[in-house]
Amino acid sequence: MPSFRAPRGTRDLLPDVRARFGRLEGIARSLADRYGYREMEIPILEQAAVFERGIGEATDVVEKELFRLAPRTEEAESWALRPEATAGIVRAYVQHGMQTLPQPVKLSVLGPMFRYDRPQAGRYRQFWQWDAEAIGDPGPAVDAEVIEMGLRFYVEAGVSDVQVLVNSIGDSACRPAYLGQLKEYFGRHEAELADTDRQRLETNPLRLLDSKDPAMAALIAAAPKISECLCDACSNHFEALLAHLDAVGVPYRVEPTLVRGLDYYARTAFEYYRRGAEGQQQALGGGGRYDGLAELLGGRPTPAIGFALGLDRVLLALEEGGEVRTRPVAPLAVVVGADPADTVTRLRVASLLRAEGLAIRAELAPRKLGRQLEAASRDHAHFAVIIGDELADGHVQLKDLEAGTQRLVALEDLAKDLARAAKSHHHG
Ligand code: HAM
């Protein structure tokens, strides 16, 4: 027999872990409500060109990490699994004419993303993001609002000590001159560059600043800084962003080499890290402004900013901090019966109670009543509903397994009775 396993870099989220994801999703949805973001869905796959154009051909995400789909050969289109949500959201914004709505349009997406990366701790081929985008506002105030919302997510999730690294990477007015300086600088040090970095020197010199090769650290530290090349408009935008961050009390550090791995960014770029973990690859989340993306995808020029927070990494951070609690799920009551064979009645009574919104397990194994009650206790059920001869005149025994008491209850009052008990005991 073959033994099948989940594909490398993917994993099953078993119920305990899925529940932890659910808690994070709940926090994200609550924040989206409070900050005025509306949740939407985009397909898990897009035409590959959405990513190639939007994210950029010469990025790791597109060049190496895109999961391309090979459909029937006669199909002209080619698709890819989404490596992130921003390009798809902006594609949808353009496709559905959302530029005619009051701006900004604030959208939120929760779900899995796919990158064909080398799997390691905190880096998966399928991972989950909370993505939020404010489309149609040039900032800088909204930039600070977005950054603050992301930070609040970590606070409410219970990840302590998160700080924001921010930078401005300029725009089409001032970045070309800076890229020229970078090319010139790294060109002078070409012999010290790894092969991939030497290629990047031609295709995407900004990416050299993001090299995680330890041998590059000193070279990067001495490289020309974008902050010295910003045009007045970008420089003023950045100063105003920092003033807004100060005003809302966001702890940040200006990081002049922060450039992000996707090509659509202009001006504001930011990442969230746990304090002390900034040097590693494990950003908890990141985002930035992408004023040119809508136009690249066939829309009108539209200023926009957003972030994506990596839910897997938030859970890892919580686990490392020992801050994970699993809540056992116990039924409020188990329906048991004196006649082991009468699963029909047990199922019917359970069904009635579930229809009233109660969490009920029906004992469906044909075992003796004593065994059924033992199993109910093992389940940490608060009550056992015991079906016996009393059913003939419409009654059952309701046994409080925690208190050890038992009383007769009319079947028609049972749901109300249990619901009242659930409320006072925080069950159900
Ligand atoms: P990103 O920096 O590529 O940005 O990803 C955002 C976050 O997703 C990362 O900080 C990390 O927490 C998580 N992440 C990325 N790759 C993986 C992986 N292989 N395994 C686990 N977690 C991962 C974006 O995706 C942009 N779309 C953010 C954005 C939104 N910019 C503007 N709007």
Short mmCIF file of C-alpha atoms in Angstrom, two decimals, chain A:
data_model
loop_
_atom_site.label_atom_id
_atom_site.label_comp_id
_atom_site.label_asym_id
_atom_site.label_seq_id
_atom_site.Cartn_x
_atom_site.Cartn_y
_atom_site.Cartn_z
CA MET A 1 0.00 0.00 0.00
CA PRO A 2 1.31 3.46 -0.79
CA SER A 3 1.52 5.79 2.19
CA PHE A 4 0.27 9.22 1.26
CA ARG A 5 1.35 12.41 2.93
CA ALA A 6 0.39 16.07 2.56
CA PRO A 7 2.62 17.67 -0.13
CA ARG A 8 5.95 19.03 1.08
CA GLY A 9 5.59 22.51 2.50
CA THR A 10 1.87 22.09 3.13
CA ARG A 11 0.27 20.80 6.28
CA ASP A 12 -3.01 19.69 7.67
CA LEU A 13 -4.46 22.03 10.25
CA LEU A 14 -5.82 19.54 12.75
CA PRO A 15 -8.75 20.72 14.90
CA ASP A 16 -6.72 22.26 17.75
CA VAL A 17 -4.59 24.26 15.32
CA ARG A 18 -7.59 25.11 13.12
CA ALA A 19 -9.30 26.52 16.21
CA ARG A 20 -6.28 28.74 16.83
CA PHE A 21 -6.46 29.98 13.25
CA GLY A 22 -10.15 30.60 13.81
CA ARG A 23 -9.40 32.79 16.79
CA LEU A 24 -6.97 34.86 14.70
CA GLU A 25 -9.53 35.12 11.90
CA GLY A 26 -12.06 36.34 14.45
CA ILE A 27 -9.69 39.09 15.57
CA ALA A 28 -9.01 40.05 11.95
CA ARG A 29 -12.74 40.24 11.16
CA SER A 30 -13.42 42.28 14.25
CA LEU A 31 -10.64 44.74 13.34
CA ALA A 32 -11.85 44.91 9.74
CA ASP A 33 -15.29 45.90 11.08
CA ARG A 34 -13.91 48.50 13.44
CA TYR A 35 -11.65 50.07 10.79
CA GLY A 36 -14.22 49.87 7.99
CA TYR A 37 -12.78 47.11 5.79
CA ARG A 38 -15.24 44.79 4.06
CA GLU A 39 -14.35 41.16 3.60
CA MET A 40 -14.36 39.68 0.12
CA GLU A 41 -13.08 36.60 -1.67
CA ILE A 42 -10.94 36.38 -4.78
CA PRO A 43 -10.14 33.16 -6.60
CA ILE A 44 -7.29 30.98 -5.38
CA LEU A 45 -5.95 31.16 -8.93
CA GLU A 46 -5.58 34.00 -11.42
CA GLN A 47 -4.27 34.43 -14.91
CA ALA A 48 -0.52 34.21 -14.37
CA ALA A 49 -0.11 37.62 -16.02
CA VAL A 50 -1.89 39.29 -13.09
CA PHE A 51 1.07 38.28 -10.92
CA GLU A 52 3.74 38.67 -13.59
CA ARG A 53 2.68 42.24 -14.29
CA GLY A 54 1.51 43.19 -10.84
CA ILE A 55 4.20 41.70 -8.64
CA GLY A 56 6.94 41.88 -11.28
CA GLU A 57 8.71 39.33 -13.48
CA ALA A 58 12.07 39.80 -11.77
CA THR A 59 10.93 39.04 -8.23
CA ASP A 60 11.52 35.79 -6.35
CA VAL A 61 7.79 35.41 -5.90
CA VAL A 62 7.13 35.31 -9.66
CA GLU A 63 10.43 34.04 -10.99
CA LYS A 64 10.90 31.10 -8.63
CA GLU A 65 7.91 30.69 -6.35
CA LEU A 66 4.83 30.81 -8.56
CA PHE A 67 2.79 27.59 -8.63
CA ARG A 68 1.89 27.56 -12.30
CA LEU A 69 -1.02 25.45 -13.42
CA ALA A 70 -0.82 23.45 -16.59
CA PRO A 71 -4.37 23.08 -17.87
CA ARG A 72 -5.41 21.48 -21.15
CA THR A 73 -2.85 22.36 -23.76
CA GLU A 74 -5.29 23.96 -26.19
CA GLU A 75 -6.19 26.61 -23.61
CA ALA A 76 -4.54 29.88 -24.46
CA GLU A 77 -4.50 31.21 -20.90
CA SER A 78 -2.16 30.13 -18.18
CA TRP A 79 -2.97 30.35 -14.52
CA ALA A 80 -1.11 30.36 -11.24
CA LEU A 81 -2.06 29.84 -7.62
CA ARG A 82 -2.13 33.16 -5.80
CA PRO A 83 1.16 33.85 -3.98
CA GLU A 84 -0.49 36.84 -2.28
CA ALA A 85 -3.80 38.69 -2.42
CA THR A 86 -3.01 42.28 -3.40
CA ALA A 87 -2.71 41.74 -7.16
CA GLY A 88 -5.97 39.76 -7.22
CA ILE A 89 -7.82 42.34 -5.12
CA VAL A 90 -6.70 45.16 -7.40
CA ARG A 91 -7.62 43.07 -10.46
CA ALA A 92 -11.11 42.71 -8.93
CA TYR A 93 -11.26 46.44 -8.08
CA VAL A 94 -10.58 47.28 -11.72
CA GLN A 95 -12.79 44.53 -13.16
CA HIS A 96 -15.82 45.57 -11.08
CA GLY A 97 -15.41 49.30 -11.66
CA MET A 98 -14.90 50.02 -7.96
CA GLN A 99 -13.23 53.32 -8.83
CA THR A 100 -16.76 54.72 -9.22
CA LEU A 101 -17.50 53.99 -5.52
CA PRO A 102 -16.67 56.52 -2.80
CA GLN A 103 -12.93 56.25 -2.22
CA PRO A 104 -11.05 54.75 -0.55
CA VAL A 105 -12.51 51.29 -1.03
CA LYS A 106 -11.33 49.25 1.93
CA LEU A 107 -11.20 45.49 1.36
CA SER A 108 -10.10 42.50 3.39
CA VAL A 109 -9.24 38.94 2.37
CA LEU A 110 -8.47 36.00 4.66
CA GLY A 111 -7.15 32.80 3.20
CA PRO A 112 -4.38 30.58 1.95
CA MET A 113 -1.59 31.73 -0.38
CA PHE A 114 0.89 29.53 -2.25
CA ARG A 115 4.60 30.00 -2.86
CA TYR A 116 6.94 27.34 -4.15
CA ASP A 117 9.65 28.15 -1.66
CA ARG A 118 12.10 25.93 0.21
CA PRO A 119 10.09 24.86 3.26
CA GLN A 120 11.49 25.59 6.71
CA ALA A 121 10.16 26.70 10.08
CA GLY A 122 7.74 29.55 9.47
CA ARG A 123 7.99 29.22 5.72
CA TYR A 124 5.45 27.04 3.97
CA ARG A 125 4.26 26.43 0.44
CA GLN A 126 0.71 26.97 1.58
CA PHE A 127 0.30 29.60 4.25
CA TRP A 128 -2.45 31.89 5.49
CA GLN A 129 -2.67 35.65 5.35
CA TRP A 130 -4.94 38.35 6.56
CA ASP A 131 -4.76 40.95 3.83
CA ALA A 132 -6.27 44.44 4.06
CA GLU A 133 -6.18 47.08 1.34
CA ALA A 134 -7.28 50.74 1.30
CA ILE A 135 -7.60 51.62 -2.37
CA GLY A 136 -8.04 55.19 -3.61
CA ASP A 137 -6.38 57.29 -0.90
CA PRO A 138 -2.96 58.88 -1.49
CA GLY A 139 -2.17 59.13 2.24
CA PRO A 140 -0.10 59.74 4.26
CA ALA A 141 -2.69 59.61 7.09
CA VAL A 142 -4.24 56.37 5.81
CA ASP A 143 -0.76 54.84 5.67
CA ALA A 144 -0.47 55.35 9.42
CA GLU A 145 -4.00 54.06 9.96
CA VAL A 146 -3.20 50.83 8.08
CA ILE A 147 0.07 50.34 9.96
CA GLU A 148 -1.66 50.92 13.28
CA MET A 149 -4.43 48.44 12.46
CA GLY A 150 -1.83 45.76 11.72
CA LEU A 151 -0.07 46.41 14.98
CA ARG A 152 -3.34 46.21 16.87
CA PHE A 153 -3.89 42.76 15.39
CA TYR A 154 -0.71 41.50 17.10
CA VAL A 155 -1.67 43.15 20.36
CA GLU A 156 -5.12 41.55 20.35
CA ALA A 157 -3.71 38.20 19.25
CA GLY A 158 -1.37 38.30 22.24
CA VAL A 159 1.98 38.58 20.45
CA SER A 160 4.00 40.87 22.62
CA ASP A 161 6.67 43.28 21.63
CA VAL A 162 6.00 43.75 17.93
CA GLN A 163 7.55 46.73 16.27
CA VAL A 164 7.24 48.22 12.84
CA LEU A 165 10.12 48.85 10.48
CA VAL A 166 9.25 51.61 7.98
CA ASN A 167 10.89 53.13 4.97
CA SER A 168 10.04 55.12 1.89
CA ILE A 169 11.26 53.64 -1.36
CA GLY A 170 10.45 56.68 -3.47
CA ASP A 171 8.32 56.86 -6.59
CA SER A 172 8.76 57.00 -10.35
CA ALA A 173 10.09 60.54 -10.03
CA CYS A 174 13.00 59.82 -7.73
CA ARG A 175 13.61 56.06 -7.72
CA PRO A 176 15.27 55.81 -11.16
CA ALA A 177 18.14 58.04 -10.07
CA TYR A 178 18.53 56.01 -6.89
CA LEU A 179 18.56 52.74 -8.84
CA GLY A 180 21.33 54.25 -10.96
CA GLN A 181 23.37 54.93 -7.83
CA LEU A 182 22.76 51.39 -6.56
CA LYS A 183 23.83 49.84 -9.85
CA GLU A 184 26.93 51.92 -9.85
CA TYR A 185 27.75 51.04 -6.22
CA PHE A 186 27.13 47.30 -6.45
CA GLY A 187 28.73 47.25 -9.90
CA ARG A 188 31.96 48.38 -8.24
CA HIS A 189 31.63 45.37 -5.91
CA GLU A 190 30.46 42.89 -8.53
CA ALA A 191 33.19 40.37 -7.65
CA GLU A 192 31.74 40.05 -4.13
CA LEU A 193 28.22 39.26 -5.31
CA ALA A 194 26.68 35.81 -5.48
CA ASP A 195 25.42 34.71 -8.91
CA THR A 196 21.77 35.50 -8.24
CA ASP A 197 22.68 38.91 -6.86
CA ARG A 198 24.81 39.64 -9.92
CA GLN A 199 21.78 38.90 -12.10
CA ARG A 200 19.61 41.11 -9.95
CA LEU A 201 22.07 43.93 -10.49
CA GLU A 202 20.70 44.09 -14.03
CA THR A 203 17.06 43.15 -13.55
CA ASN A 204 16.14 44.54 -10.11
CA PRO A 205 18.97 46.26 -8.21
CA LEU A 206 16.70 47.25 -5.33
CA ARG A 207 16.43 43.57 -4.42
CA LEU A 208 20.14 43.48 -3.55
CA LEU A 209 19.32 45.43 -0.40
CA ASP A 210 17.08 42.57 0.64
CA SER A 211 19.75 39.90 0.24
CA LYS A 212 19.87 37.71 3.34
CA ASP A 213 23.38 36.50 2.46
CA PRO A 214 25.40 37.31 5.62
CA ALA A 215 28.41 38.10 3.42
CA MET A 216 26.39 40.96 1.92
CA ALA A 217 25.55 42.66 5.22
CA ALA A 218 28.51 45.01 5.30
CA LEU A 219 28.13 45.87 1.63
CA ILE A 220 24.44 46.65 2.12
CA ALA A 221 25.10 48.75 5.20
CA ALA A 222 27.47 50.98 3.21
CA ALA A 223 25.22 51.23 0.13
CA PRO A 224 23.63 54.54 -0.90
CA LYS A 225 20.45 55.25 1.08
CA ILE A 226 17.14 55.88 -0.63
CA SER A 227 16.35 58.51 2.02
CA GLU A 228 19.06 60.70 0.54
CA CYS A 229 17.52 60.47 -2.92
CA LEU A 230 13.83 61.05 -2.22
CA CYS A 231 12.15 63.85 -4.16
CA ASP A 232 10.39 66.55 -2.13
CA ALA A 233 6.96 64.99 -2.60
CA CYS A 234 8.12 61.58 -1.34
CA SER A 235 10.16 63.07 1.44
CA ASN A 236 7.21 65.17 2.69
CA HIS A 237 4.92 62.15 2.45
CA PHE A 238 7.30 60.11 4.58
CA GLU A 239 7.76 62.84 7.20
CA ALA A 240 4.00 63.22 7.49
CA LEU A 241 3.57 59.45 7.84
CA LEU A 242 6.03 59.40 10.74
CA ALA A 243 4.21 62.31 12.39
CA HIS A 244 0.94 60.39 12.16
CA LEU A 245 2.58 57.25 13.58
CA ASP A 246 3.91 59.30 16.49
CA ALA A 247 0.45 60.72 17.07
CA VAL A 248 -1.16 57.29 17.39
CA GLY A 249 1.70 55.90 19.46
CA VAL A 250 2.93 53.25 17.02
CA PRO A 251 6.44 52.10 17.94
CA TYR A 252 8.46 52.14 14.72
CA ARG A 253 12.02 52.19 13.52
CA VAL A 254 13.02 53.78 10.23
CA GLU A 255 14.93 51.11 8.34
CA PRO A 256 16.69 52.60 5.29
CA THR A 257 17.38 49.21 3.65
CA LEU A 258 13.82 47.90 3.88
CA VAL A 259 12.68 47.44 0.28
CA ARG A 260 10.17 44.52 0.25
CA GLY A 261 10.13 41.66 -2.23
CA LEU A 262 7.40 42.75 -4.62
CA ASP A 263 7.82 45.32 -7.39
CA TYR A 264 4.55 47.20 -7.05
CA TYR A 265 5.59 49.30 -4.09
CA ALA A 266 6.09 53.05 -4.10
CA ARG A 267 6.80 55.34 -1.15
CA THR A 268 5.68 53.69 2.11
CA ALA A 269 7.04 50.20 2.86
CA PHE A 270 6.79 48.48 6.24
CA GLU A 271 7.23 45.18 8.03
CA TYR A 272 6.30 43.87 11.45
CA TYR A 273 8.85 42.00 13.56
CA ARG A 274 9.12 40.83 17.10
CA ARG A 275 11.69 42.99 18.80
CA GLY A 276 15.07 41.28 18.54
CA ALA A 277 14.05 39.17 15.53
CA GLU A 278 14.42 41.90 12.90
CA GLY A 279 17.54 40.43 11.33
CA GLN A 280 15.87 37.17 10.39
CA GLN A 281 13.66 36.33 7.48
CA GLN A 282 10.66 35.90 9.68
CA ALA A 283 8.61 39.03 9.23
CA LEU A 284 5.25 38.61 10.94
CA GLY A 285 3.68 40.76 8.27
CA GLY A 286 4.38 43.49 5.79
CA GLY A 287 2.91 45.89 3.34
CA GLY A 288 3.19 49.21 1.66
CA ARG A 289 1.87 51.69 -0.86
CA TYR A 290 1.36 50.58 -4.46
CA ASP A 291 0.14 53.66 -6.33
CA GLY A 292 0.99 52.22 -9.76
CA LEU A 293 -0.61 48.78 -9.51
CA ALA A 294 -4.16 49.53 -10.67
CA GLU A 295 -2.79 51.10 -13.83
CA LEU A 296 -0.55 48.08 -14.48
CA LEU A 297 -3.65 45.91 -14.31
CA GLY A 298 -5.61 48.04 -16.78
CA GLY A 299 -7.30 50.53 -14.45
CA ARG A 300 -6.97 54.25 -13.89
CA PRO A 301 -4.03 55.51 -11.81
CA THR A 302 -5.17 54.82 -8.23
CA PRO A 303 -3.20 55.41 -5.04
CA ALA A 304 -3.46 52.53 -2.56
CA ILE A 305 -1.87 50.92 0.46
CA GLY A 306 -2.30 47.70 2.39
CA PHE A 307 -0.71 44.91 4.34
CA ALA A 308 -0.68 41.15 4.65
CA LEU A 309 -0.09 39.49 8.01
CA GLY A 310 1.15 35.91 8.10
CA LEU A 311 -1.16 33.94 10.37
CA ASP A 312 1.13 30.88 10.50
CA ARG A 313 3.93 33.02 11.86
CA VAL A 314 1.68 34.63 14.44
CA LEU A 315 0.77 31.17 15.72
CA LEU A 316 4.45 30.18 15.83
CA ALA A 317 5.23 33.31 17.81
CA LEU A 318 2.44 32.49 20.25
CA GLU A 319 3.65 28.90 20.59
CA GLU A 320 7.21 30.05 21.22
CA GLY A 321 5.93 32.38 23.90
CA GLY A 322 3.94 29.52 25.45
CA GLU A 323 0.82 31.62 24.97
CA VAL A 324 -1.28 28.93 23.34
CA ARG A 325 -4.26 27.48 25.14
CA THR A 326 -6.41 24.78 23.68
CA ARG A 327 -9.96 24.75 24.84
CA PRO A 328 -11.42 21.25 24.99
CA VAL A 329 -14.82 21.16 23.34
CA ALA A 330 -17.32 19.29 25.47
CA PRO A 331 -20.94 18.66 24.58
CA LEU A 332 -23.48 20.17 26.93
CA ALA A 333 -25.24 16.82 27.16
CA VAL A 334 -24.99 13.27 25.89
CA VAL A 335 -28.22 11.43 25.10
CA VAL A 336 -28.00 7.90 26.52
CA GLY A 337 -30.59 5.18 26.95
CA ALA A 338 -31.53 2.12 29.00
CA ASP A 339 -32.12 0.08 25.84
CA PRO A 340 -28.72 -0.25 24.13
CA ALA A 341 -30.32 -1.13 20.81
CA ASP A 342 -32.65 1.90 20.64
CA THR A 343 -30.36 4.26 18.74
CA VAL A 344 -33.43 5.58 16.89
CA THR A 345 -34.81 7.36 19.96
CA ARG A 346 -31.41 8.63 21.11
CA LEU A 347 -30.73 10.11 17.69
CA ARG A 348 -34.23 11.62 17.50
CA VAL A 349 -33.94 13.33 20.91
CA ALA A 350 -30.44 14.60 20.13
CA SER A 351 -31.70 15.99 16.84
CA LEU A 352 -34.53 17.88 18.61
CA LEU A 353 -32.07 19.45 21.06
CA ARG A 354 -29.56 20.37 18.35
CA ALA A 355 -32.36 22.10 16.45
CA GLU A 356 -32.69 24.33 19.53
CA GLY A 357 -29.04 25.33 19.18
CA LEU A 358 -27.54 23.06 21.83
CA ALA A 359 -24.25 21.11 21.57
CA ILE A 360 -25.31 17.51 22.02
CA ARG A 361 -23.70 14.12 21.46
CA ALA A 362 -25.93 11.14 20.81
CA GLU A 363 -24.66 7.84 22.13
CA LEU A 364 -24.90 5.67 19.03
CA ALA A 365 -23.00 2.60 20.21
CA PRO A 366 -25.24 -0.27 21.37
CA ARG A 367 -23.59 -0.63 24.78
CA LYS A 368 -24.97 -0.91 28.30
CA LEU A 369 -26.27 2.22 30.05
CA GLY A 370 -23.42 2.17 32.59
CA ARG A 371 -20.87 2.26 29.79
CA GLN A 372 -22.78 5.02 28.02
CA LEU A 373 -22.69 7.14 31.20
CA GLU A 374 -18.97 6.53 31.68
CA ALA A 375 -18.33 7.72 28.14
CA ALA A 376 -20.45 10.82 28.79
CA SER A 377 -18.28 11.69 31.80
CA ARG A 378 -15.11 11.11 29.79
CA ASP A 379 -16.46 13.60 27.25
CA HIS A 380 -16.72 16.19 30.03
CA ALA A 381 -20.40 16.55 29.20
CA HIS A 382 -22.28 18.46 31.86
CA PHE A 383 -25.47 16.44 31.54
CA ALA A 384 -26.71 13.04 30.48
CA VAL A 385 -30.23 12.82 29.08
CA ILE A 386 -31.32 9.29 30.02
CA ILE A 387 -34.05 7.68 27.98
CA GLY A 388 -35.96 4.95 29.79
CA ASP A 389 -39.45 3.72 30.57
CA GLU A 390 -40.54 7.30 31.49
CA LEU A 391 -40.54 8.15 27.81
CA ALA A 392 -43.91 6.39 27.53
CA ASP A 393 -45.51 9.39 29.26
CA GLY A 394 -43.21 11.99 27.73
CA HIS A 395 -40.45 12.25 30.32
CA VAL A 396 -36.68 11.63 30.51
CA GLN A 397 -34.18 11.64 33.36
CA LEU A 398 -31.79 14.58 33.32
CA LYS A 399 -28.63 13.71 35.18
CA ASP A 400 -26.21 16.48 36.18
CA LEU A 401 -22.91 14.62 35.79
CA GLU A 402 -20.95 17.30 37.62
CA ALA A 403 -23.25 17.55 40.64
CA GLY A 404 -24.28 13.89 40.63
CA THR A 405 -27.98 14.79 40.89
CA GLN A 406 -30.85 13.57 38.75
CA ARG A 407 -34.44 14.66 38.12
CA LEU A 408 -37.38 13.92 35.87
CA VAL A 409 -38.01 16.41 33.05
CA ALA A 410 -40.82 16.54 30.51
CA LEU A 411 -39.44 16.04 27.00
CA GLU A 412 -41.16 19.24 25.85
CA ASP A 413 -39.32 21.28 28.53
CA LEU A 414 -35.96 19.58 28.01
CA ALA A 415 -34.43 22.02 25.50
CA LYS A 416 -35.44 25.07 27.55
CA ASP A 417 -34.15 23.45 30.71
CA LEU A 418 -30.79 22.59 29.16
CA ALA A 419 -30.48 26.01 27.53
CA ARG A 420 -30.97 27.66 30.92
CA ALA A 421 -28.35 25.40 32.46
CA ALA A 422 -25.98 26.09 29.55
CA LYS A 423 -26.28 29.81 30.16
CA SER A 424 -25.57 29.62 33.87
CA HIS A 425 -22.66 27.21 33.33
CA HIS A 426 -21.21 28.78 30.17
CA HIS A 427 -21.67 25.56 28.25
CA GLY A 428 -23.07 24.88 24.83
#
